[in-house]
PDB file of C-alpha atoms in Angstrom:
ATOM      1  CA  MET A 235       0.025  -0.022  -0.006  1.00  0.00           C
ATOM      2  CA  VAL A 236       1.389   3.408  -1.045  1.00  0.00           C
ATOM      3  CA  PHE A 237      -0.038   6.128   1.048  1.00  0.00           C
ATOM      4  CA  ASP A 238       0.615   9.272  -1.020  1.00  0.00           C
ATOM      5  CA  GLU A 239      -1.524   7.944  -3.730  1.00  0.00           C
ATOM      6  CA  HIS A 240      -4.861   9.082  -5.142  1.00  0.00           C
ATOM      7  CA  ASN A 241      -8.267   7.882  -4.179  1.00  0.00           C
ATOM      8  CA  PRO A 242     -10.172   5.633  -4.142  1.00  0.00           C
ATOM      9  CA  PRO A 243      -8.541   3.692  -1.285  1.00  0.00           C
ATOM     10  CA  HIS A 244      -6.859   0.744  -2.815  1.00  0.00           C
ATOM     11  CA  PHE A 245      -4.044  -1.819  -2.455  1.00  0.00           C
ATOM     12  CA  HIS A 246      -1.617  -3.275  -4.913  1.00  0.00           C
ATOM     13  CA  VAL A 247      -1.337  -6.948  -5.739  1.00  0.00           C
ATOM     14  CA  ARG A 248       1.616  -8.731  -7.350  1.00  0.00           C
ATOM     15  CA  TYR A 249       1.424 -12.324  -8.503  1.00  0.00           C
ATOM     16  CA  ASN A 250       4.210 -13.608 -10.707  1.00  0.00           C
ATOM     17  CA  GLU A 251       4.010 -11.461 -13.825  1.00  0.00           C
ATOM     18  CA  TYR A 252       0.580 -10.027 -12.943  1.00  0.00           C
ATOM     19  CA  ARG A 253      -0.134  -6.633 -11.230  1.00  0.00           C
ATOM     20  CA  ALA A 254      -3.343  -5.047 -10.103  1.00  0.00           C
ATOM     21  CA  SER A 255      -4.699  -2.358  -7.928  1.00  0.00           C
ATOM     22  CA  MET A 256      -7.923  -3.290  -6.003  1.00  0.00           C
ATOM     23  CA  ASN A 257     -10.444  -0.884  -4.463  1.00  0.00           C
ATOM     24  CA  ILE A 258     -10.680  -1.622  -0.694  1.00  0.00           C
ATOM     25  CA  LYS A 259     -14.301  -0.696  -0.465  1.00  0.00           C
ATOM     26  CA  ASP A 260     -15.844  -2.861  -3.267  1.00  0.00           C
ATOM     27  CA  LEU A 261     -12.854  -5.061  -4.030  1.00  0.00           C
ATOM     28  CA  ASN A 262     -13.037  -4.432  -7.764  1.00  0.00           C
ATOM     29  CA  ILE A 263      -9.892  -4.295  -9.786  1.00  0.00           C
ATOM     30  CA  ILE A 264      -9.164  -0.583 -10.638  1.00  0.00           C
ATOM     31  CA  SER A 265      -6.264  -1.328 -12.927  1.00  0.00           C
ATOM     32  CA  GLY A 266      -4.263  -4.313 -14.036  1.00  0.00           C
ATOM     33  CA  PHE A 267      -5.176  -7.890 -14.319  1.00  0.00           C
ATOM     34  CA  LEU A 268      -5.231 -11.051 -12.081  1.00  0.00           C
ATOM     35  CA  PRO A 269      -6.223 -14.573 -13.172  1.00  0.00           C
ATOM     36  CA  ALA A 270      -9.598 -15.551 -11.844  1.00  0.00           C
ATOM     37  CA  ARG A 271      -8.225 -18.050  -9.217  1.00  0.00           C
ATOM     38  CA  VAL A 272      -5.753 -15.425  -7.840  1.00  0.00           C
ATOM     39  CA  ARG A 273      -8.374 -12.782  -7.859  1.00  0.00           C
ATOM     40  CA  GLY A 274     -10.686 -15.020  -5.795  1.00  0.00           C
ATOM     41  CA  ILE A 275      -7.956 -15.740  -3.243  1.00  0.00           C
ATOM     42  CA  VAL A 276      -7.111 -12.012  -2.944  1.00  0.00           C
ATOM     43  CA  THR A 277     -10.785 -11.003  -2.695  1.00  0.00           C
ATOM     44  CA  GLU A 278     -11.280 -13.606   0.121  1.00  0.00           C
ATOM     45  CA  TRP A 279      -8.248 -12.259   2.015  1.00  0.00           C
ATOM     46  CA  ALA A 280      -9.270  -8.641   1.485  1.00  0.00           C
ATOM     47  CA  GLU A 281     -12.792  -9.391   2.749  1.00  0.00           C
ATOM     48  CA  LEU A 282     -11.353 -10.734   5.978  1.00  0.00           C
ATOM     49  CA  HIS A 283      -9.043  -7.649   6.390  1.00  0.00           C
ATOM     50  CA  ARG A 284     -11.039  -4.837   4.830  1.00  0.00           C
ATOM     51  CA  ASP A 285     -11.327  -2.894   8.088  1.00  0.00           C
ATOM     52  CA  GLY A 286      -7.554  -3.067   8.680  1.00  0.00           C
ATOM     53  CA  LEU A 287      -6.765  -2.076   5.070  1.00  0.00           C
ATOM     54  CA  LEU A 288      -9.086   0.950   5.351  1.00  0.00           C
ATOM     55  CA  GLU A 289      -7.599   1.919   8.695  1.00  0.00           C
ATOM     56  CA  MET A 290      -4.081   1.815   7.240  1.00  0.00           C
ATOM     57  CA  TRP A 291      -5.259   3.942   4.269  1.00  0.00           C
ATOM     58  CA  GLU A 292      -6.865   6.537   6.501  1.00  0.00           C
ATOM     59  CA  THR A 293      -4.169   6.701   9.206  1.00  0.00           C
ATOM     60  CA  LYS A 294      -1.151   6.032   6.986  1.00  0.00           C
ATOM     61  CA  ALA A 295       0.122   3.768   9.777  1.00  0.00           C
ATOM     62  CA  PHE A 296       1.280   0.484   8.100  1.00  0.00           C
ATOM     63  CA  HIS A 297       1.202  -2.754   9.958  1.00  0.00           C
ATOM     64  CA  ALA A 298       1.420  -6.411   8.816  1.00  0.00           C
ATOM     65  CA  ILE A 299      -1.741  -8.290   8.038  1.00  0.00           C
ATOM     66  CA  ALA A 300      -1.772 -12.087   8.206  1.00  0.00           C
ATOM     67  CA  PRO A 301      -1.765 -13.847   4.870  1.00  0.00           C
ATOM     68  CA  LEU A 302      -4.619 -16.091   3.777  1.00  0.00           C
ATOM     69  CA  VAL A 303      -3.688 -19.663   4.659  1.00  0.00           C
TER      70      VAL A 303
END
């Protein structure tokens, strides 16, 4: 997550050669592309951690969030 970025609140995803930015609020891809399987996994993770992601965006205080296991 890069804090000096533009709205809407979003986070960046990297998976092999794929890159995407996902809106935190609705979990839609803003830019880039992810394969369907990866997008599903990332969406599941983000749903679990949406509050923490939004808090980091708003406060600019980064902290680690557990990975999806």
